Amino acid sequence: MAIDTSPALTPTPAPPAADDRLTGRARLVLLVLCAAQFMVALDFSVLNVALPVLGQDLGMTRAGLQWAVTAFALPSGGFLLLFGRIADLFGRRKLFLTGLAVFGTASLVATFAWNQEVFLTGRALQGLGAAVIVPTGMSLLTTTFPEGPQRDRALGISGTLLSLGFTVGMVLGGVLTDTLGWRSTMGLLGAAAVIVLALAPRLLTESRHSERPRLDIPGAVAVTGGLLAMIYALSTAAQRGFGHADVLVSLVLGIALLAGFVVVESRADAPLVSLPMLKRRTVAWGNLGGLITFSMMSTVVFVLTLYLQEVLHLSSFRTGLVFGVQGLASVAAGMAAPKVIGRFGSRRVLVGSLLAQGLFIATMVGLGAHSGVWLATVAVSVASMAHLGAIISYGLTVTSGVPDAEQGLATGLVTTTQQVGITIGIPLLGVLATTRTDLFDGVRTVLGIAAAILVGTAVLVAAGLSRRSRDRGRTA
């Protein structure tokens, strides 16, 4: 998400304070903004444990289930930077409210979907709404609370709730699916959007750039179209092979659009992605680590959901409890990570976290066809703790040594990497499990590949960051 830090910002008025104490109104503002971010985090996980039941109800194949996740993640990642820039132009509050309205309406569409086409349309619109909510909500938070203790406290609360959102989503998804059916998971999100939308107009005031920035619409169209075409091509190829015409056309189109995106960004006056910034060693290698940790973890959660429910025949509720333990472990890791990073430095923690994540995922290759709940619970929980360490350390690695005037672009790259990682992992690897005749064998294959990719990436990032950087400033 692009968080502008330039002095041209006109911040939302906030009571000045020398410490981290917040006024009653400031607490309400923080509650609304965090509730919106929590709602989006919930959407990433609440449907996971309901996928098998949802697939049976709407007639979706195992391979098609990936689109229940991808249909949301693709627009939420592809349009993130564009909507952050549009909010600078037309007003963050206005766009934030619009995003809530789109998200709420889309959730209702998904709730009452009568076939998979309507459901996937609702999910895609949810992703579009999330692409508006995430950058505008974060920008409203950083401009509402002044830099210093108040902003630190607000960001700390927001980050904790984002981690809790995933945990609560997995557990709540299991409970709702078992008691009220999978549609209740989508209905919950719609109700949450309505509540936040009712409170937000009374608490938030407008915030925008004092100057009118240009919009890089060609760049946004190119990167979104390129990602969509590539994911469709690779997902379809995993099922039918690369010989089909639609696969070849989509693959060529995706490559062309992504190449065009690079050309557009190199010439744009106000690019969505700063190509010169990517030449910074910390930015390039840090984002690679972030991309891999997100893509592999989202894939592991996807295939473990199928393993627990379709191989071990656990209920949605018990599956949710497994991932609930994982989420609590992630929250604990998020609390401990700053101290660990303070002692060892963000670069070392990034490399160590990627390595640990890969090694513990590798242990799950030993899962059994009739037992493995405890191994899965412990291994995925520890891997998730390492995942949280990688998330925090890659963000610090990427933004270290970047001039204040470019921090907004660096932060935008961090969030875009997160969204793209979540988007591409399941289509690229998840289909290897869903298209196998033996699902159990497919799950173990995917876990082994994910572990190997993580370990290999840890080695590459370590080598890339070990050379003395010429960038101004270095990570502690």
PDB file of N, CA, C and O in Angstrom, residues 44-113:
ATOM      1  N   PHE A  44      -9.294 -13.183   4.121  1.00  0.00           N
ATOM      2  CA  PHE A  44      -8.247 -14.041   3.576  1.00  0.00           C
ATOM      3  C   PHE A  44      -8.294 -15.450   4.163  1.00  0.00           C
ATOM      4  O   PHE A  44      -7.783 -16.386   3.573  1.00  0.00           O
ATOM      5  N   SER A  45      -8.906 -15.605   5.352  1.00  0.00           N
ATOM      6  CA  SER A  45      -8.827 -16.906   6.028  1.00  0.00           C
ATOM      7  C   SER A  45     -10.173 -17.548   6.328  1.00  0.00           C
ATOM      8  O   SER A  45     -10.257 -18.771   6.444  1.00  0.00           O
ATOM      9  N   VAL A  46     -11.235 -16.756   6.451  1.00  0.00           N
ATOM     10  CA  VAL A  46     -12.510 -17.305   6.935  1.00  0.00           C
ATOM     11  C   VAL A  46     -13.088 -18.347   5.982  1.00  0.00           C
ATOM     12  O   VAL A  46     -13.824 -19.254   6.400  1.00  0.00           O
ATOM     13  N   LEU A  47     -12.735 -18.255   4.697  1.00  0.00           N
ATOM     14  CA  LEU A  47     -13.295 -19.174   3.710  1.00  0.00           C
ATOM     15  C   LEU A  47     -12.454 -20.442   3.536  1.00  0.00           C
ATOM     16  O   LEU A  47     -12.928 -21.432   2.974  1.00  0.00           O
ATOM     17  N   ASN A  48     -11.212 -20.433   4.024  1.00  0.00           N
ATOM     18  CA  ASN A  48     -10.303 -21.551   3.753  1.00  0.00           C
ATOM     19  C   ASN A  48     -10.857 -22.896   4.192  1.00  0.00           C
ATOM     20  O   ASN A  48     -10.844 -23.868   3.432  1.00  0.00           O
ATOM     21  N   VAL A  49     -11.333 -22.978   5.443  1.00  0.00           N
ATOM     22  CA  VAL A  49     -11.804 -24.269   5.944  1.00  0.00           C
ATOM     23  C   VAL A  49     -13.156 -24.647   5.355  1.00  0.00           C
ATOM     24  O   VAL A  49     -13.599 -25.777   5.490  1.00  0.00           O
ATOM     25  N   ALA A  50     -13.818 -23.694   4.704  1.00  0.00           N
ATOM     26  CA  ALA A  50     -15.117 -23.984   4.094  1.00  0.00           C
ATOM     27  C   ALA A  50     -15.000 -24.432   2.643  1.00  0.00           C
ATOM     28  O   ALA A  50     -16.006 -24.801   2.024  1.00  0.00           O
ATOM     29  N   LEU A  51     -13.781 -24.424   2.083  1.00  0.00           N
ATOM     30  CA  LEU A  51     -13.621 -24.703   0.653  1.00  0.00           C
ATOM     31  C   LEU A  51     -14.191 -26.053   0.213  1.00  0.00           C
ATOM     32  O   LEU A  51     -14.904 -26.123  -0.805  1.00  0.00           O
ATOM     33  N   PRO A  52     -13.905 -27.154   0.908  1.00  0.00           N
ATOM     34  CA  PRO A  52     -14.462 -28.432   0.446  1.00  0.00           C
ATOM     35  C   PRO A  52     -15.991 -28.443   0.417  1.00  0.00           C
ATOM     36  O   PRO A  52     -16.608 -28.937  -0.531  1.00  0.00           O
ATOM     37  N   VAL A  53     -16.621 -27.892   1.463  1.00  0.00           N
ATOM     38  CA  VAL A  53     -18.088 -27.849   1.519  1.00  0.00           C
ATOM     39  C   VAL A  53     -18.632 -26.928   0.435  1.00  0.00           C
ATOM     40  O   VAL A  53     -19.616 -27.247  -0.246  1.00  0.00           O
ATOM     41  N   LEU A  54     -17.994 -25.784   0.269  1.00  0.00           N
ATOM     42  CA  LEU A  54     -18.393 -24.826  -0.763  1.00  0.00           C
ATOM     43  C   LEU A  54     -18.311 -25.468  -2.146  1.00  0.00           C
ATOM     44  O   LEU A  54     -19.220 -25.299  -2.972  1.00  0.00           O
ATOM     45  N   GLY A  55     -17.228 -26.187  -2.384  1.00  0.00           N
ATOM     46  CA  GLY A  55     -17.052 -26.831  -3.686  1.00  0.00           C
ATOM     47  C   GLY A  55     -18.156 -27.819  -3.993  1.00  0.00           C
ATOM     48  O   GLY A  55     -18.668 -27.874  -5.121  1.00  0.00           O
ATOM     49  N   GLN A  56     -18.555 -28.596  -3.009  1.00  0.00           N
ATOM     50  CA  GLN A  56     -19.635 -29.559  -3.210  1.00  0.00           C
ATOM     51  C   GLN A  56     -20.952 -28.856  -3.493  1.00  0.00           C
ATOM     52  O   GLN A  56     -21.738 -29.282  -4.350  1.00  0.00           O
ATOM     53  N   ASP A  57     -21.218 -27.771  -2.779  1.00  0.00           N
ATOM     54  CA  ASP A  57     -22.490 -27.060  -2.924  1.00  0.00           C
ATOM     55  C   ASP A  57     -22.625 -26.384  -4.281  1.00  0.00           C
ATOM     56  O   ASP A  57     -23.696 -26.399  -4.902  1.00  0.00           O
ATOM     57  N   LEU A  58     -21.528 -25.775  -4.777  1.00  0.00           N
ATOM     58  CA  LEU A  58     -21.581 -25.028  -6.036  1.00  0.00           C
ATOM     59  C   LEU A  58     -21.066 -25.827  -7.226  1.00  0.00           C
ATOM     60  O   LEU A  58     -20.996 -25.304  -8.339  1.00  0.00           O
ATOM     61  N   GLY A  59     -20.710 -27.082  -6.998  1.00  0.00           N
ATOM     62  CA  GLY A  59     -20.250 -27.914  -8.095  1.00  0.00           C
ATOM     63  C   GLY A  59     -18.871 -27.535  -8.611  1.00  0.00           C
ATOM     64  O   GLY A  59     -18.590 -27.684  -9.808  1.00  0.00           O
ATOM     65  N   MET A  60     -17.988 -27.082  -7.716  1.00  0.00           N
ATOM     66  CA  MET A  60     -16.633 -26.698  -8.109  1.00  0.00           C
ATOM     67  C   MET A  60     -15.701 -27.892  -7.940  1.00  0.00           C
ATOM     68  O   MET A  60     -15.764 -28.605  -6.943  1.00  0.00           O
ATOM     69  N   THR A  61     -14.830 -28.095  -8.924  1.00  0.00           N
ATOM     70  CA  THR A  61     -13.847 -29.166  -8.831  1.00  0.00           C
ATOM     71  C   THR A  61     -12.751 -28.772  -7.848  1.00  0.00           C
ATOM     72  O   THR A  61     -12.649 -27.614  -7.438  1.00  0.00           O
ATOM     73  N   ARG A  62     -11.924 -29.749  -7.471  1.00  0.00           N
ATOM     74  CA  ARG A  62     -10.802 -29.428  -6.593  1.00  0.00           C
ATOM     75  C   ARG A  62      -9.917 -28.357  -7.213  1.00  0.00           C
ATOM     76  O   ARG A  62      -9.471 -27.429  -6.548  1.00  0.00           O
ATOM     77  N   ALA A  63      -9.636 -28.523  -8.507  1.00  0.00           N
ATOM     78  CA  ALA A  63      -8.789 -27.545  -9.190  1.00  0.00           C
ATOM     79  C   ALA A  63      -9.458 -26.174  -9.221  1.00  0.00           C
ATOM     80  O   ALA A  63      -8.795 -25.139  -9.171  1.00  0.00           O
ATOM     81  N   GLY A  64     -10.782 -26.158  -9.300  1.00  0.00           N
ATOM     82  CA  GLY A  64     -11.498 -24.886  -9.351  1.00  0.00           C
ATOM     83  C   GLY A  64     -11.539 -24.161  -8.022  1.00  0.00           C
ATOM     84  O   GLY A  64     -11.769 -22.949  -7.975  1.00  0.00           O
ATOM     85  N   LEU A  65     -11.302 -24.899  -6.910  1.00  0.00           N
ATOM     86  CA  LEU A  65     -11.370 -24.272  -5.598  1.00  0.00           C
ATOM     87  C   LEU A  65     -10.322 -23.174  -5.420  1.00  0.00           C
ATOM     88  O   LEU A  65     -10.522 -22.242  -4.646  1.00  0.00           O
ATOM     89  N   GLN A  66      -9.194 -23.307  -6.124  1.00  0.00           N
ATOM     90  CA  GLN A  66      -8.151 -22.285  -6.001  1.00  0.00           C
ATOM     91  C   GLN A  66      -8.675 -20.907  -6.395  1.00  0.00           C
ATOM     92  O   GLN A  66      -8.226 -19.887  -5.878  1.00  0.00           O
ATOM     93  N   TRP A  67      -9.662 -20.876  -7.312  1.00  0.00           N
ATOM     94  CA  TRP A  67     -10.169 -19.583  -7.771  1.00  0.00           C
ATOM     95  C   TRP A  67     -11.030 -18.895  -6.723  1.00  0.00           C
ATOM     96  O   TRP A  67     -11.220 -17.681  -6.776  1.00  0.00           O
ATOM     97  N   ALA A  68     -11.504 -19.646  -5.733  1.00  0.00           N
ATOM     98  CA  ALA A  68     -12.216 -19.009  -4.628  1.00  0.00           C
ATOM     99  C   ALA A  68     -11.275 -18.097  -3.854  1.00  0.00           C
ATOM    100  O   ALA A  68     -11.681 -17.089  -3.285  1.00  0.00           O
ATOM    101  N   VAL A  69      -9.997 -18.460  -3.833  1.00  0.00           N
ATOM    102  CA  VAL A  69      -8.967 -17.640  -3.186  1.00  0.00           C
ATOM    103  C   VAL A  69      -8.382 -16.634  -4.169  1.00  0.00           C
ATOM    104  O   VAL A  69      -8.256 -15.442  -3.874  1.00  0.00           O
ATOM    105  N   THR A  70      -8.031 -17.120  -5.365  1.00  0.00           N
ATOM    106  CA  THR A  70      -7.347 -16.276  -6.350  1.00  0.00           C
ATOM    107  C   THR A  70      -8.246 -15.145  -6.850  1.00  0.00           C
ATOM    108  O   THR A  70      -7.764 -14.040  -7.108  1.00  0.00           O
ATOM    109  N   ALA A  71      -9.541 -15.410  -7.013  1.00  0.00           N
ATOM    110  CA  ALA A  71     -10.458 -14.380  -7.509  1.00  0.00           C
ATOM    111  C   ALA A  71     -10.481 -13.169  -6.589  1.00  0.00           C
ATOM    112  O   ALA A  71     -10.704 -12.034  -7.035  1.00  0.00           O
ATOM    113  N   PHE A  72     -10.244 -13.383  -5.295  1.00  0.00           N
ATOM    114  CA  PHE A  72     -10.164 -12.274  -4.339  1.00  0.00           C
ATOM    115  C   PHE A  72      -8.781 -11.625  -4.353  1.00  0.00           C
ATOM    116  O   PHE A  72      -8.643 -10.401  -4.390  1.00  0.00           O
ATOM    117  N   ALA A  73      -7.748 -12.475  -4.338  1.00  0.00           N
ATOM    118  CA  ALA A  73      -6.386 -11.960  -4.167  1.00  0.00           C
ATOM    119  C   ALA A  73      -5.882 -11.189  -5.379  1.00  0.00           C
ATOM    120  O   ALA A  73      -5.113 -10.235  -5.241  1.00  0.00           O
ATOM    121  N   LEU A  74      -6.302 -11.599  -6.585  1.00  0.00           N
ATOM    122  CA  LEU A  74      -5.765 -10.958  -7.785  1.00  0.00           C
ATOM    123  C   LEU A  74      -6.129  -9.479  -7.885  1.00  0.00           C
ATOM    124  O   LEU A  74      -5.240  -8.632  -8.004  1.00  0.00           O
ATOM    125  N   PRO A  75      -7.409  -9.087  -7.823  1.00  0.00           N
ATOM    126  CA  PRO A  75      -7.706  -7.649  -7.891  1.00  0.00           C
ATOM    127  C   PRO A  75      -7.228  -6.887  -6.669  1.00  0.00           C
ATOM    128  O   PRO A  75      -6.850  -5.719  -6.772  1.00  0.00           O
ATOM    129  N   SER A  76      -7.206  -7.539  -5.503  1.00  0.00           N
ATOM    130  CA  SER A  76      -6.747  -6.826  -4.311  1.00  0.00           C
ATOM    131  C   SER A  76      -5.269  -6.484  -4.408  1.00  0.00           C
ATOM    132  O   SER A  76      -4.820  -5.476  -3.859  1.00  0.00           O
ATOM    133  N   GLY A  77      -4.503  -7.299  -5.119  1.00  0.00           N
ATOM    134  CA  GLY A  77      -3.091  -6.996  -5.314  1.00  0.00           C
ATOM    135  C   GLY A  77      -2.833  -6.120  -6.525  1.00  0.00           C
ATOM    136  O   GLY A  77      -2.030  -5.200  -6.481  1.00  0.00           O
ATOM    137  N   GLY A  78      -3.545  -6.392  -7.616  1.00  0.00           N
ATOM    138  CA  GLY A  78      -3.292  -5.678  -8.860  1.00  0.00           C
ATOM    139  C   GLY A  78      -3.656  -4.209  -8.815  1.00  0.00           C
ATOM    140  O   GLY A  78      -3.009  -3.377  -9.449  1.00  0.00           O
ATOM    141  N   PHE A  79      -4.710  -3.861  -8.077  1.00  0.00           N
ATOM    142  CA  PHE A  79      -5.195  -2.477  -8.068  1.00  0.00           C
ATOM    143  C   PHE A  79      -4.788  -1.701  -6.822  1.00  0.00           C
ATOM    144  O   PHE A  79      -5.189  -0.551  -6.656  1.00  0.00           O
ATOM    145  N   LEU A  80      -3.996  -2.330  -5.954  1.00  0.00           N
ATOM    146  CA  LEU A  80      -3.653  -1.713  -4.673  1.00  0.00           C
ATOM    147  C   LEU A  80      -2.976  -0.357  -4.835  1.00  0.00           C
ATOM    148  O   LEU A  80      -3.397   0.653  -4.262  1.00  0.00           O
ATOM    149  N   LEU A  81      -1.903  -0.316  -5.628  1.00  0.00           N
ATOM    150  CA  LEU A  81      -1.155   0.933  -5.787  1.00  0.00           C
ATOM    151  C   LEU A  81      -1.956   1.989  -6.518  1.00  0.00           C
ATOM    152  O   LEU A  81      -1.883   3.177  -6.204  1.00  0.00           O
ATOM    153  N   LEU A  82      -2.746   1.571  -7.501  1.00  0.00           N
ATOM    154  CA  LEU A  82      -3.541   2.534  -8.258  1.00  0.00           C
ATOM    155  C   LEU A  82      -4.553   3.227  -7.356  1.00  0.00           C
ATOM    156  O   LEU A  82      -4.684   4.458  -7.389  1.00  0.00           O
ATOM    157  N   PHE A  83      -5.247   2.474  -6.534  1.00  0.00           N
ATOM    158  CA  PHE A  83      -6.255   3.090  -5.669  1.00  0.00           C
ATOM    159  C   PHE A  83      -5.610   3.949  -4.584  1.00  0.00           C
ATOM    160  O   PHE A  83      -6.207   4.935  -4.141  1.00  0.00           O
ATOM    161  N   GLY A  84      -4.405   3.576  -4.149  1.00  0.00           N
ATOM    162  CA  GLY A  84      -3.699   4.448  -3.217  1.00  0.00           C
ATOM    163  C   GLY A  84      -3.413   5.800  -3.836  1.00  0.00           C
ATOM    164  O   GLY A  84      -3.539   6.842  -3.189  1.00  0.00           O
ATOM    165  N   ARG A  85      -3.055   5.792  -5.124  1.00  0.00           N
ATOM    166  CA  ARG A  85      -2.779   7.044  -5.821  1.00  0.00           C
ATOM    167  C   ARG A  85      -4.069   7.822  -6.111  1.00  0.00           C
ATOM    168  O   ARG A  85      -4.115   9.049  -6.022  1.00  0.00           O
ATOM    169  N   ILE A  86      -5.151   7.115  -6.481  1.00  0.00           N
ATOM    170  CA  ILE A  86      -6.438   7.772  -6.714  1.00  0.00           C
ATOM    171  C   ILE A  86      -6.929   8.453  -5.439  1.00  0.00           C
ATOM    172  O   ILE A  86      -7.495   9.553  -5.470  1.00  0.00           O
ATOM    173  N   ALA A  87      -6.703   7.805  -4.299  1.00  0.00           N
ATOM    174  CA  ALA A  87      -7.122   8.394  -3.025  1.00  0.00           C
ATOM    175  C   ALA A  87      -6.384   9.692  -2.750  1.00  0.00           C
ATOM    176  O   ALA A  87      -6.951  10.642  -2.188  1.00  0.00           O
ATOM    177  N   ASP A  88      -5.096   9.773  -3.152  1.00  0.00           N
ATOM    178  CA  ASP A  88      -4.351  11.020  -2.995  1.00  0.00           C
ATOM    179  C   ASP A  88      -5.003  12.149  -3.787  1.00  0.00           C
ATOM    180  O   ASP A  88      -4.977  13.314  -3.388  1.00  0.00           O
ATOM    181  N   LEU A  89      -5.609  11.789  -4.914  1.00  0.00           N
ATOM    182  CA  LEU A  89      -6.183  12.788  -5.807  1.00  0.00           C
ATOM    183  C   LEU A  89      -7.587  13.208  -5.389  1.00  0.00           C
ATOM    184  O   LEU A  89      -7.904  14.391  -5.314  1.00  0.00           O
ATOM    185  N   PHE A  90      -8.437  12.219  -5.093  1.00  0.00           N
ATOM    186  CA  PHE A  90      -9.849  12.509  -4.835  1.00  0.00           C
ATOM    187  C   PHE A  90     -10.232  12.505  -3.355  1.00  0.00           C
ATOM    188  O   PHE A  90     -11.350  12.868  -3.013  1.00  0.00           O
ATOM    189  N   GLY A  91      -9.324  12.084  -2.503  1.00  0.00           N
ATOM    190  CA  GLY A  91      -9.618  12.089  -1.069  1.00  0.00           C
ATOM    191  C   GLY A  91      -9.655  10.677  -0.501  1.00  0.00           C
ATOM    192  O   GLY A  91     -10.345   9.807  -1.026  1.00  0.00           O
ATOM    193  N   ARG A  92      -8.905  10.465   0.587  1.00  0.00           N
ATOM    194  CA  ARG A  92      -8.807   9.129   1.165  1.00  0.00           C
ATOM    195  C   ARG A  92     -10.105   8.696   1.842  1.00  0.00           C
ATOM    196  O   ARG A  92     -10.502   7.535   1.761  1.00  0.00           O
ATOM    197  N   ARG A  93     -10.743   9.618   2.538  1.00  0.00           N
ATOM    198  CA  ARG A  93     -12.001   9.277   3.209  1.00  0.00           C
ATOM    199  C   ARG A  93     -13.047   8.846   2.203  1.00  0.00           C
ATOM    200  O   ARG A  93     -13.758   7.849   2.401  1.00  0.00           O
ATOM    201  N   LYS A  94     -13.163   9.602   1.116  1.00  0.00           N
ATOM    202  CA  LYS A  94     -14.165   9.297   0.094  1.00  0.00           C
ATOM    203  C   LYS A  94     -13.925   7.914  -0.512  1.00  0.00           C
ATOM    204  O   LYS A  94     -14.852   7.116  -0.675  1.00  0.00           O
ATOM    205  N   LEU A  95     -12.675   7.616  -0.842  1.00  0.00           N
ATOM    206  CA  LEU A  95     -12.355   6.306  -1.423  1.00  0.00           C
ATOM    207  C   LEU A  95     -12.525   5.196  -0.412  1.00  0.00           C
ATOM    208  O   LEU A  95     -12.961   4.088  -0.745  1.00  0.00           O
ATOM    209  N   PHE A  96     -12.185   5.460   0.850  1.00  0.00           N
ATOM    210  CA  PHE A  96     -12.337   4.467   1.916  1.00  0.00           C
ATOM    211  C   PHE A  96     -13.799   4.045   2.047  1.00  0.00           C
ATOM    212  O   PHE A  96     -14.115   2.847   2.109  1.00  0.00           O
ATOM    213  N   LEU A  97     -14.685   5.018   2.059  1.00  0.00           N
ATOM    214  CA  LEU A  97     -16.122   4.717   2.164  1.00  0.00           C
ATOM    215  C   LEU A  97     -16.615   3.974   0.928  1.00  0.00           C
ATOM    216  O   LEU A  97     -17.441   3.048   1.027  1.00  0.00           O
ATOM    217  N   THR A  98     -16.120   4.358  -0.234  1.00  0.00           N
ATOM    218  CA  THR A  98     -16.499   3.661  -1.463  1.00  0.00           C
ATOM    219  C   THR A  98     -16.049   2.205  -1.426  1.00  0.00           C
ATOM    220  O   THR A  98     -16.794   1.294  -1.808  1.00  0.00           O
ATOM    221  N   GLY A  99     -14.820   1.979  -0.957  1.00  0.00           N
ATOM    222  CA  GLY A  99     -14.312   0.616  -0.852  1.00  0.00           C
ATOM    223  C   GLY A  99     -15.145  -0.229   0.090  1.00  0.00           C
ATOM    224  O   GLY A  99     -15.417  -1.411  -0.193  1.00  0.00           O
ATOM    225  N   LEU A 100     -15.568   0.352   1.209  1.00  0.00           N
ATOM    226  CA  LEU A 100     -16.420  -0.378   2.146  1.00  0.00           C
ATOM    227  C   LEU A 100     -17.743  -0.767   1.505  1.00  0.00           C
ATOM    228  O   LEU A 100     -18.244  -1.881   1.688  1.00  0.00           O
ATOM    229  N   ALA A 101     -18.328   0.168   0.723  1.00  0.00           N
ATOM    230  CA  ALA A 101     -19.605  -0.106   0.062  1.00  0.00           C
ATOM    231  C   ALA A 101     -19.459  -1.227  -0.964  1.00  0.00           C
ATOM    232  O   ALA A 101     -20.309  -2.129  -1.048  1.00  0.00           O
ATOM    233  N   VAL A 102     -18.385  -1.194  -1.741  1.00  0.00           N
ATOM    234  CA  VAL A 102     -18.143  -2.246  -2.738  1.00  0.00           C
ATOM    235  C   VAL A 102     -17.921  -3.586  -2.051  1.00  0.00           C
ATOM    236  O   VAL A 102     -18.474  -4.616  -2.452  1.00  0.00           O
ATOM    237  N   PHE A 103     -17.115  -3.585  -1.002  1.00  0.00           N
ATOM    238  CA  PHE A 103     -16.806  -4.817  -0.283  1.00  0.00           C
ATOM    239  C   PHE A 103     -18.071  -5.422   0.325  1.00  0.00           C
ATOM    240  O   PHE A 103     -18.299  -6.644   0.235  1.00  0.00           O
ATOM    241  N   GLY A 104     -18.900  -4.586   0.948  1.00  0.00           N
ATOM    242  CA  GLY A 104     -20.127  -5.083   1.569  1.00  0.00           C
ATOM    243  C   GLY A 104     -21.098  -5.652   0.550  1.00  0.00           C
ATOM    244  O   GLY A 104     -21.676  -6.723   0.752  1.00  0.00           O
ATOM    245  N   THR A 105     -21.276  -4.933  -0.568  1.00  0.00           N
ATOM    246  CA  THR A 105     -22.182  -5.413  -1.626  1.00  0.00           C
ATOM    247  C   THR A 105     -21.681  -6.727  -2.213  1.00  0.00           C
ATOM    248  O   THR A 105     -22.457  -7.669  -2.441  1.00  0.00           O
ATOM    249  N   ALA A 106     -20.377  -6.806  -2.461  1.00  0.00           N
ATOM    250  CA  ALA A 106     -19.792  -8.021  -3.020  1.00  0.00           C
ATOM    251  C   ALA A 106     -19.952  -9.205  -2.073  1.00  0.00           C
ATOM    252  O   ALA A 106     -20.178 -10.344  -2.516  1.00  0.00           O
ATOM    253  N   SER A 107     -19.838  -8.959  -0.770  1.00  0.00           N
ATOM    254  CA  SER A 107     -20.006 -10.034   0.206  1.00  0.00           C
ATOM    255  C   SER A 107     -21.426 -10.596   0.155  1.00  0.00           C
ATOM    256  O   SER A 107     -21.629 -11.816   0.290  1.00  0.00           O
ATOM    257  N   LEU A 108     -22.403  -9.735  -0.053  1.00  0.00           N
ATOM    258  CA  LEU A 108     -23.788 -10.200  -0.176  1.00  0.00           C
ATOM    259  C   LEU A 108     -23.987 -11.003  -1.462  1.00  0.00           C
ATOM    260  O   LEU A 108     -24.710 -12.001  -1.481  1.00  0.00           O
ATOM    261  N   VAL A 109     -23.333 -10.576  -2.536  1.00  0.00           N
ATOM    262  CA  VAL A 109     -23.406 -11.329  -3.790  1.00  0.00           C
ATOM    263  C   VAL A 109     -22.841 -12.738  -3.590  1.00  0.00           C
ATOM    264  O   VAL A 109     -23.442 -13.734  -4.020  1.00  0.00           O
ATOM    265  N   ALA A 110     -21.704 -12.831  -2.918  1.00  0.00           N
ATOM    266  CA  ALA A 110     -21.104 -14.140  -2.664  1.00  0.00           C
ATOM    267  C   ALA A 110     -21.960 -14.976  -1.723  1.00  0.00           C
ATOM    268  O   ALA A 110     -22.046 -16.201  -1.865  1.00  0.00           O
ATOM    269  N   THR A 111     -22.603 -14.319  -0.773  1.00  0.00           N
ATOM    270  CA  THR A 111     -23.446 -15.040   0.189  1.00  0.00           C
ATOM    271  C   THR A 111     -24.602 -15.745  -0.509  1.00  0.00           C
ATOM    272  O   THR A 111     -24.923 -16.905  -0.207  1.00  0.00           O
ATOM    273  N   PHE A 112     -25.258 -15.069  -1.439  1.00  0.00           N
ATOM    274  CA  PHE A 112     -26.464 -15.612  -2.080  1.00  0.00           C
ATOM    275  C   PHE A 112     -26.187 -16.180  -3.477  1.00  0.00           C
ATOM    276  O   PHE A 112     -27.121 -16.399  -4.246  1.00  0.00           O
ATOM    277  N   ALA A 113     -24.914 -16.424  -3.786  1.00  0.00           N
ATOM    278  CA  ALA A 113     -24.560 -16.954  -5.113  1.00  0.00           C
ATOM    279  C   ALA A 113     -25.242 -18.297  -5.353  1.00  0.00           C
ATOM    280  O   ALA A 113     -25.220 -19.180  -4.496  1.00  0.00           O
TER     281      ALA A 113
END
